[in-house]
Tab-separated table of C-alpha atoms in Angstrom:
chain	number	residue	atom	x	y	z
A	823	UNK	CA	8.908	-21.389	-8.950
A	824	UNK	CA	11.984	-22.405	-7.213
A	825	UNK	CA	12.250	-21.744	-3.478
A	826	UNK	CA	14.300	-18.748	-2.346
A	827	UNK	CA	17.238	-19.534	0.459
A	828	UNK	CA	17.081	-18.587	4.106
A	829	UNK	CA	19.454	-15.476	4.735
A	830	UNK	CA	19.275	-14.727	8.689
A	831	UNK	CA	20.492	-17.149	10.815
A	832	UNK	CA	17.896	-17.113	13.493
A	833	UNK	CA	18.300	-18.250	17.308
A	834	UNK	CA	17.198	-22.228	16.894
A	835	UNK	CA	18.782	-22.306	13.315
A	836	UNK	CA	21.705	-24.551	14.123
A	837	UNK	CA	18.873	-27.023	15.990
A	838	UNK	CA	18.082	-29.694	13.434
A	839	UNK	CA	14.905	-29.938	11.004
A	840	UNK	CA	12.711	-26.882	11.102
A	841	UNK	CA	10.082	-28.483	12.923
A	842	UNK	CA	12.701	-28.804	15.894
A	843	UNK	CA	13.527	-25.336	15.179
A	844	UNK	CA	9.765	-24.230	15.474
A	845	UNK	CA	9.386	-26.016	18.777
A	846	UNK	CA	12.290	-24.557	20.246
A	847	UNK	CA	11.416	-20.882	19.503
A	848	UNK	CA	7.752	-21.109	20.302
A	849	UNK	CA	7.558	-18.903	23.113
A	850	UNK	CA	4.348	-17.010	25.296
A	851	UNK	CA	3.878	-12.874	24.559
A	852	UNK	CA	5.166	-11.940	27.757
A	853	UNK	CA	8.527	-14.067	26.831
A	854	UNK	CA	8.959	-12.458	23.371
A	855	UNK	CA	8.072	-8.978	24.108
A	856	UNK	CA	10.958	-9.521	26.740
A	857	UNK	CA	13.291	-9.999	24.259
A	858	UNK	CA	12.739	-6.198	23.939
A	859	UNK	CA	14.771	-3.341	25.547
A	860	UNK	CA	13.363	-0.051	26.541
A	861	UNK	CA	15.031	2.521	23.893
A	862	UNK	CA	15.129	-0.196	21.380
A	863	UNK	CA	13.468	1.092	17.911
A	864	UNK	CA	10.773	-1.806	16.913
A	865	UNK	CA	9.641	-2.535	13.457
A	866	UNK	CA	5.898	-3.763	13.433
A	867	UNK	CA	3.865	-5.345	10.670
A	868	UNK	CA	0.546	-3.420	9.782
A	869	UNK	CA	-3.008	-3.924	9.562
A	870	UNK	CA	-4.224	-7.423	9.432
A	871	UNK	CA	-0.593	-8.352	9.934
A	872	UNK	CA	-0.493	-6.465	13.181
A	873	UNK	CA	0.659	-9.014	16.252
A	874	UNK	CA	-1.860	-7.897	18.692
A	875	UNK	CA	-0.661	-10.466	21.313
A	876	UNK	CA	2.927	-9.179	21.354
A	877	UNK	CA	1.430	-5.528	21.459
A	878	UNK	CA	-0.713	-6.210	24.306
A	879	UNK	CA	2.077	-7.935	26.234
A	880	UNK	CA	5.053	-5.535	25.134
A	881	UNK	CA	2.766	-2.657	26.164
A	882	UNK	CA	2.254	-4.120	29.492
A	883	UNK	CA	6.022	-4.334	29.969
A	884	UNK	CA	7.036	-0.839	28.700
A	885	UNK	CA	4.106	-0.068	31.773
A	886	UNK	CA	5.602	-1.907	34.177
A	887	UNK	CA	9.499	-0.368	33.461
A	888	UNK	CA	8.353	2.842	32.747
A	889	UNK	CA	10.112	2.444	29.731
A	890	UNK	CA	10.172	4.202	26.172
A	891	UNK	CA	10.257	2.593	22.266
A	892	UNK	CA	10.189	3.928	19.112
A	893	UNK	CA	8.106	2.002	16.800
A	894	UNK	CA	7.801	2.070	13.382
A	895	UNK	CA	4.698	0.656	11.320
A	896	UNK	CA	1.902	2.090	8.905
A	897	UNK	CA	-1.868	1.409	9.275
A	898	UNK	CA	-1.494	0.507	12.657
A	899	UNK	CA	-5.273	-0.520	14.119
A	900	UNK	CA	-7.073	1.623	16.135
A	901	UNK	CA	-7.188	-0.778	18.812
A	902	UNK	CA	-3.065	-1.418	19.459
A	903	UNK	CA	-2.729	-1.382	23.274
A	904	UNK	CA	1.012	0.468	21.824
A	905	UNK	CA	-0.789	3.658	20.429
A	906	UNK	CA	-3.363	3.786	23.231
A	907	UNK	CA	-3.807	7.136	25.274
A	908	UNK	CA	-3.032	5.560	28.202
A	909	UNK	CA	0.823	5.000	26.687
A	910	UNK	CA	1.650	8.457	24.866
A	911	UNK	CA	4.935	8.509	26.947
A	912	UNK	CA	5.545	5.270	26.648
A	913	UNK	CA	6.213	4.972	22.503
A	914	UNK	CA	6.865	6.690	19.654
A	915	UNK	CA	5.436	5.908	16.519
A	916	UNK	CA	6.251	6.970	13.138
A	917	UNK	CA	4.614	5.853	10.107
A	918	UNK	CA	4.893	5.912	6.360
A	919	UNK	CA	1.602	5.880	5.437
A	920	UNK	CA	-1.494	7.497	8.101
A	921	UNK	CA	-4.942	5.847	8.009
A	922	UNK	CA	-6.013	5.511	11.261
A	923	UNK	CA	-3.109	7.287	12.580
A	924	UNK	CA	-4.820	10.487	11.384
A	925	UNK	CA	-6.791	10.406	14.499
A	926	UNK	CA	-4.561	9.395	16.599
A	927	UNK	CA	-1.727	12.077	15.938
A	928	UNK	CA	-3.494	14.188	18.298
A	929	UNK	CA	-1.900	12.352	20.882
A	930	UNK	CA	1.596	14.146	20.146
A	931	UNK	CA	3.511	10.506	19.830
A	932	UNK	CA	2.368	9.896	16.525
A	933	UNK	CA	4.171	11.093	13.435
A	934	UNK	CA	4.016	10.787	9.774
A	935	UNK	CA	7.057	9.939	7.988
A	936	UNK	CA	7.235	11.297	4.102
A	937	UNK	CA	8.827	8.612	2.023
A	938	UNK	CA	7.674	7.034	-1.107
A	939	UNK	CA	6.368	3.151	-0.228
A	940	UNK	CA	8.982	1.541	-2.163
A	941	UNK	CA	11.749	3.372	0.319
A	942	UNK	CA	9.753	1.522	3.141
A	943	UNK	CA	12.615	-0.887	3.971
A	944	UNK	CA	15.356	2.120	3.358
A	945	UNK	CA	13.627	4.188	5.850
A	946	UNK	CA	12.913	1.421	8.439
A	947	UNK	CA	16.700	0.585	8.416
A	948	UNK	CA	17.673	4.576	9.277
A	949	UNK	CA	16.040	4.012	12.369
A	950	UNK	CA	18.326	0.799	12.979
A	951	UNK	CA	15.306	-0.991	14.349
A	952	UNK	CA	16.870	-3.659	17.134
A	953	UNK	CA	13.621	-5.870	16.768
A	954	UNK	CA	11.021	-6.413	14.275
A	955	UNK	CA	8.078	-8.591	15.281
A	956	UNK	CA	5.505	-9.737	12.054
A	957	UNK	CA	2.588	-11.594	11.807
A	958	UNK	CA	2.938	-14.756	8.949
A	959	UNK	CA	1.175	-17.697	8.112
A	960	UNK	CA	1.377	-21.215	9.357
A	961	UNK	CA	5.026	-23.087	7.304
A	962	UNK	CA	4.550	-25.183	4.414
A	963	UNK	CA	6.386	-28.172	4.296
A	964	UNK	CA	9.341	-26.686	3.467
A	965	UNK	CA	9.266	-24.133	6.694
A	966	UNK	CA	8.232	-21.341	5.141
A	967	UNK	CA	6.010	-19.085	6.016
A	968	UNK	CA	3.936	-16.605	3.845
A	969	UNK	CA	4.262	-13.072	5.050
A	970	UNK	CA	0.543	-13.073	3.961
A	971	UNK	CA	-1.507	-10.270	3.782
A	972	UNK	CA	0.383	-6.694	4.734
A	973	UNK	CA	3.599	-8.354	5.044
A	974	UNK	CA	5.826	-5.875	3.108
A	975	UNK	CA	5.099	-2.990	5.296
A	976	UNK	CA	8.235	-4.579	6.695
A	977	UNK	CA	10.535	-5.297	3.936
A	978	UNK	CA	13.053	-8.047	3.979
A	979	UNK	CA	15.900	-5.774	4.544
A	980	UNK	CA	14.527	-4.752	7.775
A	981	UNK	CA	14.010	-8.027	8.685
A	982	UNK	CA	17.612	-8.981	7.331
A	983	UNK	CA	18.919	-5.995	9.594
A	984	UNK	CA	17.349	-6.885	12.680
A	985	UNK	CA	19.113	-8.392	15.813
A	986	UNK	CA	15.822	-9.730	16.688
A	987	UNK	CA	12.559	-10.870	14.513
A	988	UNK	CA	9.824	-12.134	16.624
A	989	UNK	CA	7.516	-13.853	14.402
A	990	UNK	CA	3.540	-14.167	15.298
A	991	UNK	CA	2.254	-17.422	13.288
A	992	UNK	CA	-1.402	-17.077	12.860
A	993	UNK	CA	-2.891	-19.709	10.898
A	994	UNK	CA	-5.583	-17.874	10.037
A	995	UNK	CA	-3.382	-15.519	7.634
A	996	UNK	CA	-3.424	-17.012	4.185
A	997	UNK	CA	0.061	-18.578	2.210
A	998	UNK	CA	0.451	-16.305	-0.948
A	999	UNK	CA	2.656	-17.560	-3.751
A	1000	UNK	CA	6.192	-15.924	-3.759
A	1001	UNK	CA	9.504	-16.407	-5.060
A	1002	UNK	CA	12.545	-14.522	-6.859
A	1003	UNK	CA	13.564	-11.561	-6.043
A	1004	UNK	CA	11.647	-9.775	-3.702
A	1005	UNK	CA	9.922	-12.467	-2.772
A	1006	UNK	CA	7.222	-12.088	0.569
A	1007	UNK	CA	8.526	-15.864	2.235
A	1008	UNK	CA	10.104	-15.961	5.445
A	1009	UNK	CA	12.110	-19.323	7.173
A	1010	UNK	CA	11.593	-20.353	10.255
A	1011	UNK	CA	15.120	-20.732	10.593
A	1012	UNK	CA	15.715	-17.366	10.417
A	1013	UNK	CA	13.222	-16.510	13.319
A	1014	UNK	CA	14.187	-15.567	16.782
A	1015	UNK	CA	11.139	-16.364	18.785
A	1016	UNK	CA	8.097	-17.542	17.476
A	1017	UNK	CA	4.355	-16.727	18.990
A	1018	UNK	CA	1.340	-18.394	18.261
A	1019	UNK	CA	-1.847	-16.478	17.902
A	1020	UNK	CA	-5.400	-17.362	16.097
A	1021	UNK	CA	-7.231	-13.827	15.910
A	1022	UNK	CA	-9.431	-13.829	12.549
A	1023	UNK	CA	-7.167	-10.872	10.440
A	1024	UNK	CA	-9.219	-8.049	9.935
A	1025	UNK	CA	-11.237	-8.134	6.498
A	1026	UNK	CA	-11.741	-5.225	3.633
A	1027	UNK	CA	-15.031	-5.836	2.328
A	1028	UNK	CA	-14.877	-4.134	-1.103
A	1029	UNK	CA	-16.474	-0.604	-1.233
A	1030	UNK	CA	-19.844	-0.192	-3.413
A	1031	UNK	CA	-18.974	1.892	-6.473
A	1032	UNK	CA	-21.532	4.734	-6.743
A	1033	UNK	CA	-22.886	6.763	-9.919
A	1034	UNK	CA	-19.939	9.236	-10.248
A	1035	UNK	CA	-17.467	6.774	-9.497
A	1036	UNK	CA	-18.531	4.785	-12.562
A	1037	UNK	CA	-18.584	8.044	-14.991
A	1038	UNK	CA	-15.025	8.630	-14.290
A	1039	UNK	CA	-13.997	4.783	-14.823
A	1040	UNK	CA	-15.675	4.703	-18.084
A	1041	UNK	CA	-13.428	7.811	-19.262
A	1042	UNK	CA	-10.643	5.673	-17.721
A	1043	UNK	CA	-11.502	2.648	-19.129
A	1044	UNK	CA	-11.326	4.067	-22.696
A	1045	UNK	CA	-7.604	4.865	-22.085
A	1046	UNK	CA	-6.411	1.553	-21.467
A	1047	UNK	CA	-5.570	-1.169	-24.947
A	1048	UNK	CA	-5.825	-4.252	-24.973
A	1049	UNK	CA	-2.391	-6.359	-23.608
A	1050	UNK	CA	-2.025	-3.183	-20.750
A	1051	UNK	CA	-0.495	-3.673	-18.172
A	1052	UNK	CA	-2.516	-1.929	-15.258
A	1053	UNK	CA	-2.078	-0.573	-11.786
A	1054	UNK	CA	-5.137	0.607	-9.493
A	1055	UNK	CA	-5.614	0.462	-5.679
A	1056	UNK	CA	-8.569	0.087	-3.782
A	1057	UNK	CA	-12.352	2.082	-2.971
A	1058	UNK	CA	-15.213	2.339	-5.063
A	1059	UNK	CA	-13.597	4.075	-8.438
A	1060	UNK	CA	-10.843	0.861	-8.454
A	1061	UNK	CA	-14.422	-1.261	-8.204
A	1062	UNK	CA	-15.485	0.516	-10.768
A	1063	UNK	CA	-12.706	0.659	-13.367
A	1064	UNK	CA	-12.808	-3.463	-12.969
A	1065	UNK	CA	-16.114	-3.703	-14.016
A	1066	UNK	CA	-15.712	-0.831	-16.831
A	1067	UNK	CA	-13.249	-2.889	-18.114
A	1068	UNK	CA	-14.649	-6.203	-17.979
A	1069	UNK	CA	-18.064	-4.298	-19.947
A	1070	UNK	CA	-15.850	-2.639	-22.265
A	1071	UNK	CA	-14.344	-6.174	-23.333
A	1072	UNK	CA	-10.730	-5.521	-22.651
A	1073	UNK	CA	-8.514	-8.535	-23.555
A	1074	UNK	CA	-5.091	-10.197	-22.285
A	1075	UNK	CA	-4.723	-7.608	-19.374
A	1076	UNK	CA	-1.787	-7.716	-16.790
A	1077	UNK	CA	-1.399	-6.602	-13.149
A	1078	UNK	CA	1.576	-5.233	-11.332
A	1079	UNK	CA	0.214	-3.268	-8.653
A	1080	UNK	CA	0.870	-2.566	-4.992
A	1081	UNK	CA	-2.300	-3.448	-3.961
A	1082	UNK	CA	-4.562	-6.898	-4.809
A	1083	UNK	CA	-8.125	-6.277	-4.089
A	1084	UNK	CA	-11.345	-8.119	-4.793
A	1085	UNK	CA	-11.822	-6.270	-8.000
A	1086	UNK	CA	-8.618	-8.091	-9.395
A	1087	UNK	CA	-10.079	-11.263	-8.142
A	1088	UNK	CA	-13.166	-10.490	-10.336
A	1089	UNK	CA	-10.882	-9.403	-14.142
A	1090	UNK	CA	-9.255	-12.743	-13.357
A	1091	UNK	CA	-12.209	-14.930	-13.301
A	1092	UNK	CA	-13.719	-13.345	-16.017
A	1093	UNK	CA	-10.635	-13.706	-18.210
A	1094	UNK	CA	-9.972	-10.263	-18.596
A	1095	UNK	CA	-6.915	-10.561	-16.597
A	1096	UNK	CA	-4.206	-13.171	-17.927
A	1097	UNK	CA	-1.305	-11.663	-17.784
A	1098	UNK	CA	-0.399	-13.495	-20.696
A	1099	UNK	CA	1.866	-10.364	-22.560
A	1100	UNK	CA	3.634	-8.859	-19.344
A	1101	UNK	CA	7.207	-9.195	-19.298
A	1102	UNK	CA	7.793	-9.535	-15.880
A	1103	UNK	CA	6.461	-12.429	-13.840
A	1104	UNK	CA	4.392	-13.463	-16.921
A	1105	UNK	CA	1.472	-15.007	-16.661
A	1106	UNK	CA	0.795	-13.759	-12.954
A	1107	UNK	CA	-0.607	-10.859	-11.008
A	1108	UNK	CA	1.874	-8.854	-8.925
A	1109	UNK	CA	1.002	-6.886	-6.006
A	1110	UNK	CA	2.389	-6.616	-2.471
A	1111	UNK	CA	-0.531	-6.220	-0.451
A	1112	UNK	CA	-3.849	-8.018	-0.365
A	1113	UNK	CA	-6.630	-5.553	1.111
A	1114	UNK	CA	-9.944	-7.304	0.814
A	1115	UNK	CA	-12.292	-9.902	2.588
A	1116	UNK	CA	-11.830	-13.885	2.589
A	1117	UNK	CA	-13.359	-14.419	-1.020
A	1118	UNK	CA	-10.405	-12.682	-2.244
A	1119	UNK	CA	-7.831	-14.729	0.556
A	1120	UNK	CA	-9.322	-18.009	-0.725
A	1121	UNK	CA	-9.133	-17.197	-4.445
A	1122	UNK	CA	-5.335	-15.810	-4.254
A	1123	UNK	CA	-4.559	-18.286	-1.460
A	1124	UNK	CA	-1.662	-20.961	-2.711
A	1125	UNK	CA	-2.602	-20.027	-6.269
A	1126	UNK	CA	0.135	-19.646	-9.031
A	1127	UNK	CA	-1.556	-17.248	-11.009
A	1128	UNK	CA	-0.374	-14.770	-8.230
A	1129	UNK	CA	3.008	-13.827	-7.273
A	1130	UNK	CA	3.686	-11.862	-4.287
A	1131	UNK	CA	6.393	-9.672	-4.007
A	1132	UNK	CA	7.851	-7.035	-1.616
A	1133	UNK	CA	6.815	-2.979	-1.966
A	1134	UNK	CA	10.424	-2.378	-3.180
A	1135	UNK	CA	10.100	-4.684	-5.928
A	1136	UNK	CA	6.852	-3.966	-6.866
A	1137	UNK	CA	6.997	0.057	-6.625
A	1138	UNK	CA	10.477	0.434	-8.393
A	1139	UNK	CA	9.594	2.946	-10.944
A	1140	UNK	CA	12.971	1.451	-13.198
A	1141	UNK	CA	10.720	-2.403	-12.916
A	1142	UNK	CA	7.380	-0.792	-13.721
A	1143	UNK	CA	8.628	0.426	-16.801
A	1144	UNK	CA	10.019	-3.086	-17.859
A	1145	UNK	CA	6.662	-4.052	-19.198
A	1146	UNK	CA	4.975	-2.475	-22.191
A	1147	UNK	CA	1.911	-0.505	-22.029
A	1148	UNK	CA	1.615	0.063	-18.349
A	1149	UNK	CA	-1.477	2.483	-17.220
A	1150	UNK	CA	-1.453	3.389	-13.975
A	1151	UNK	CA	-4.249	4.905	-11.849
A	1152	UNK	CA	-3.917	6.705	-8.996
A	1153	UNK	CA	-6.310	9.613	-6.528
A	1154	UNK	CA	-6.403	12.841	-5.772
A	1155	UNK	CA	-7.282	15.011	-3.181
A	1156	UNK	CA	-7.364	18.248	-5.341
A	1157	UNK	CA	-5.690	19.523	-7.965
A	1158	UNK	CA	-4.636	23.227	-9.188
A	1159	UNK	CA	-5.323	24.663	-12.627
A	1160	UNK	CA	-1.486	24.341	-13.294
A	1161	UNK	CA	-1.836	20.366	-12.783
A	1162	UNK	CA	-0.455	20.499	-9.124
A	1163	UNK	CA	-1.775	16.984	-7.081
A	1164	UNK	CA	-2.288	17.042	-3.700
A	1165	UNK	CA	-3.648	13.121	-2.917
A	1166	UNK	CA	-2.478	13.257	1.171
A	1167	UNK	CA	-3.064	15.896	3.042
A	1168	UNK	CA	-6.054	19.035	4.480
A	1169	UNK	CA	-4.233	22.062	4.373
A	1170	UNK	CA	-0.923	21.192	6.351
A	1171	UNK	CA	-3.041	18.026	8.250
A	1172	UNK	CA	-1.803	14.813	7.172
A	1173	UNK	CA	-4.210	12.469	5.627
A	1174	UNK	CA	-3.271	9.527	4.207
A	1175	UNK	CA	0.386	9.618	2.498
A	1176	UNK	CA	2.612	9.860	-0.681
A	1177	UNK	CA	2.433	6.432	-1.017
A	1178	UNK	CA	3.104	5.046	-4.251
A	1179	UNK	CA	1.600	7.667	-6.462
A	1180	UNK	CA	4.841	9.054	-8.081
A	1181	UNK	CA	6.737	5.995	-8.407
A	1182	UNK	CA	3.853	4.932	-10.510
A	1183	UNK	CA	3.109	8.137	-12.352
A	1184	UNK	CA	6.776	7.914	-13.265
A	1185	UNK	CA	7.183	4.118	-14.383
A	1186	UNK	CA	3.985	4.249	-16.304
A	1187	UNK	CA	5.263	6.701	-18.076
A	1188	UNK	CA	8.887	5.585	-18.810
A	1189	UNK	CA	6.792	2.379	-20.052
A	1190	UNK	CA	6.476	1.758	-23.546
A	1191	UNK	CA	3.168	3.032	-24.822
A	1192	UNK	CA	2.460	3.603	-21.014
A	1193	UNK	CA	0.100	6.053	-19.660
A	1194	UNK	CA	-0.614	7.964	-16.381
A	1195	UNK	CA	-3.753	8.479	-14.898
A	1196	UNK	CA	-4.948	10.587	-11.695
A	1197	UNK	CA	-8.081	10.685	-11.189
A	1198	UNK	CA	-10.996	12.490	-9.014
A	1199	UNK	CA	-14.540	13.366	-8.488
A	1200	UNK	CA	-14.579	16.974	-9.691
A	1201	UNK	CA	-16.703	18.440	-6.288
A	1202	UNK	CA	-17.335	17.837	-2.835
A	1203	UNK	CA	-19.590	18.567	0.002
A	1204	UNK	CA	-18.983	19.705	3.485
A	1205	UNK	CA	-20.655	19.300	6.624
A	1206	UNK	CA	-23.310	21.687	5.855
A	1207	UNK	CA	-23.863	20.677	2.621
A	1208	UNK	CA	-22.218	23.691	0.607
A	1209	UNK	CA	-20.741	22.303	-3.160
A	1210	UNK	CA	-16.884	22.650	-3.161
A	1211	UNK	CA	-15.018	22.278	-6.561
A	1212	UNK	CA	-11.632	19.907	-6.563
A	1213	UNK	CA	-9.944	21.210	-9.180
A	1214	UNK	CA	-8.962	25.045	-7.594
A	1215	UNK	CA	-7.099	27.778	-8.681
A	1216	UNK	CA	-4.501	27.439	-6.445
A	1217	UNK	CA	-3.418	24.826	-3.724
A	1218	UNK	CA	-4.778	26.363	0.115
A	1219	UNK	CA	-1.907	27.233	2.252
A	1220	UNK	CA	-0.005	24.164	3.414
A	1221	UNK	CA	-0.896	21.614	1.012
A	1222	UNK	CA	0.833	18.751	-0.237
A	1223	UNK	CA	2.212	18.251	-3.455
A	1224	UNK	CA	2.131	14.650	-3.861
A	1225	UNK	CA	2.592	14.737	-7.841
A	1226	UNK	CA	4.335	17.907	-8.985
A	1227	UNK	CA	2.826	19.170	-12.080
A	1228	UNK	CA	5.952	18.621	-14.893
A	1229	UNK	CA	4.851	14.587	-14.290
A	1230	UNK	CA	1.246	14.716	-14.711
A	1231	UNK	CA	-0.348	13.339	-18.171
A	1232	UNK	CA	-3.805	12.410	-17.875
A	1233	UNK	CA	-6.978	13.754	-15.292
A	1234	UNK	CA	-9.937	12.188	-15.365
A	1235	UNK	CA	-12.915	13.477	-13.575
A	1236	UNK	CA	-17.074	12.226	-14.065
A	1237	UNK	CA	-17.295	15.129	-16.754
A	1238	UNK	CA	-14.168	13.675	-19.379
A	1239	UNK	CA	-10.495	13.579	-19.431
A	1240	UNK	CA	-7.804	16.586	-19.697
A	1241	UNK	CA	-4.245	15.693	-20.980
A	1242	UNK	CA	-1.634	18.061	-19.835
A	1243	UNK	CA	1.551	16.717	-20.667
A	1244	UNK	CA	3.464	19.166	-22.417
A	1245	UNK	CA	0.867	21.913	-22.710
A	1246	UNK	CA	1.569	24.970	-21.204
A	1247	UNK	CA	0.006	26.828	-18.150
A	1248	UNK	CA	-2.780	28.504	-19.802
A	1249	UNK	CA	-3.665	25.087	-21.674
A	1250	UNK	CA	-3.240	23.194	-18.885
A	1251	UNK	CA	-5.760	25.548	-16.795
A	1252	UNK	CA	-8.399	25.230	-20.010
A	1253	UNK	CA	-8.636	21.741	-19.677
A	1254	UNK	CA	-8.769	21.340	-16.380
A	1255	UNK	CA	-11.780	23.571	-16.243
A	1256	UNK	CA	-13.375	21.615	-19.223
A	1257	UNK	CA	-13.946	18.725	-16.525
A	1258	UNK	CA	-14.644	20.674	-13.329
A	1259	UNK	CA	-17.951	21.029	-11.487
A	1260	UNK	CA	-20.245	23.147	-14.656
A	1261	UNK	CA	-20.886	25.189	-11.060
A	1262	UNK	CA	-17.791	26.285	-10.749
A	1263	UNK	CA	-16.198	26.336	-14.151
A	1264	UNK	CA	-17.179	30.534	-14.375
A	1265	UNK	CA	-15.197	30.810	-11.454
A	1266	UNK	CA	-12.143	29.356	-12.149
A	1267	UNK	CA	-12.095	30.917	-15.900
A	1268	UNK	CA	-12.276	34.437	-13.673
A	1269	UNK	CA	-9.924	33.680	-11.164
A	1270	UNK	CA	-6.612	32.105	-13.261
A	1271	UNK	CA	-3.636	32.294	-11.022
A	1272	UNK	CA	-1.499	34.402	-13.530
């Protein structure tokens, strides 16, 4: 794969080879994060991307000017110095996508954003973001450096947009294979300051699958040919559709995805997983994001079997559907008996986020042959141990409608599959009842919404 061409022109960039251009940029915390102003808007990478030196220091400064940010991330850690208690009036965050943010939007600075995760880049660059700072790996010998791990929560275009990219080099962040369009490299000519940092990134140990996770893969499993092209994220049902599939035999299976876990890892070793009929990036798994522990890091690290690529590219619905056969697999919170999805929120509380979920309900199904999945364990408990069904009669008050019911096709649940596409209300309320909780199905036959 040929190598992409730097686009920013970056503070050292007129100062010889890149290695002279390295030295000259390499800068302490305190000297990058004073490269930022107070009421600048500051685009951070995420997760194990997250530049923990520049946050302590930058949070030090905003303490010491008593000034104000806005910054804009997703999955930030628990542990930023930016998002502690200590510096609600200090910065304003706003994020895409909540995970730990859930608990800390209590606080009153923290606010969730709704925007699909290919639009990550598009709504970054509304907020005309002055600086970004991002974690990457060490440069190759060509002076690139990987955007690694949860590099496209800041899409090139932010990065392109910025007056100012502070770049954290961590050599513990593994290189990833990129190139094209979208690709996840980044020049050290077009850096502003670079700071060097050696924190281990945080690891994803894959979750254990459990019984009911399993029932629902198999159901899953069955729905997806030979020569598919597949798309699942991460927890113990992803686990589990990998090894359904793997038991079930499945042959000459692709991967475009946004996110590369373990259980990818393990379709690929066993063969399953060869990309070898996709028709984009053939012959390599596609993702953005790599969520898992070192296994997977050292597996996908430098190898050309992968190809990473940014969450616009990835997450286009119009690119999804360029490859035949695509089957996509996505969660849900709850559901209603009219095929309603709510995969991101408590009532009106924000949980998690839209994410992806459309843009791949949509692109599956604009694929050729292509199929949609969302699926769910059909019951819950509570704190006290009371049985709750997920499939309800109506959404409560305040829900979110992540996946409005005219795109839903398939629901699979541990007790079998309903297809609703083009059935009508009362149809679509019949078979969602077939796979509900056999506690609750009585229920929900005597209290249809209509």
């Amino acid at each position: 794969m040929s190598l992409p061409t730097p686009v920013r022109k970056g503070r050292a960039s007129a100062c010889g080879s890149w290695r002279r251009q390295y030295e000259a940029l390499r800068m302490s915390a305190a000297q990058a994060a004073e490269q930022v102003r107070p009421g600048d808007a500051v685009a951070a990478s995420a997760s194990a991307n997250w530049p923990y030196a520049v946050d302590a220091a930058l949070a030090e400064r905003l303490r010491s000017l008593a000034g104000h940010i806005e910054l804009l991330s997703l999955y930030a850690p628990l542990d930023t110095a930016l998002l502690s208690p200590d510096n609600v009036d200090l910065v304003s965050y706003q994020a895409n996508f909540f995970s730990g943010e859930r608990l800390l939007a209590p606080q009153g600075n923290v606010w969730y954003v709704p925007a699909h995760l290919s639009a990550t880049g598009d709504w970054m660059c509304s907020r005309r973001p002055r600086v970004a700072v991002i974690a990457c790996s060490a440069p190759d010998e060509n002076g690139w450096m990987s955007r690694s791990l949860w590099g496209a929560s800041v899409p090139r275009r932010t990065l392109e947009e910025a007056e100012t990219v502070i770049v954290a080099v961590n050599r513990q962040l593994p290189f990833f294979s990129s190139g094209g369009e979208g690709h996840m490299l980044f020049h050290v000519s077009e850096a502003d300051a670079i700071v060097e940092d050696s924190r281990p990134p945080a690891e994803h140990p894959p979750v254990p699958a459990g019984d009911t996770d399993r029932r629902i893969a198999g159901y899953i499993a069955d729905l997806v040919p030979d020569g598919a092209c597949v798309q699942f994220g991460l927890g113990g049902l992803a686990n589990a559709v990998g090894e359904c599939l793997a038991d079930a035999g499945k042959r000459d299976l692709g991967l475009q995805t946004e996110v590369i876990g373990n259980c990818v890892m393990e379709l690929m070793k066993k063969g399953v997983l060869n990309n070898s009929r996709k028709r984009t990036c053939p012959g390599q798994s596609v993702g953005a994001y790599f969520i898992g522990d070192k296994r997977l890091w050292d597996f996908a690290r430098e190898n050309p079997a992968f190809c990473q690529k940014d969450i616009y590219w990835t997450n286009d619905p119009r690119r999804i559907a360029e490859n035949d056969r695509v089957v996509s697999i996505n969660n849900a919170m709850e559901i209603d008996l009219t095929g309603q999805v709510n995969a991101e929120s408590v009532g009106p509380r924000q949980y998690s986020g839209t994410g992806g979920q459309l843009e791949w309900v949509l692109g599956a199904q604009w694929s050729r042959e292509g199929k949609s999945i969302i699926a769910l364990r059909s019951s819950y408990r509570d704190k006290a141990g009371a049985l709750h069904s997920k499939i309800v009669p109506q959404l409560p008050l305040g829900s979110v409608v992540t996946t409005p019911r005219t795109c839903v096709q398939y629901v699979a649940t541990e007790y079998g599959v309903a297809d609703l596409r083009y059935k009508s209300v009362l149809e679509r309320a019949r078979a969602l009842i077939a796979i509900a909780h056999p506690d609750f199905r009585a229920e929900l036959s005597r209290n249809l919404p209509w």
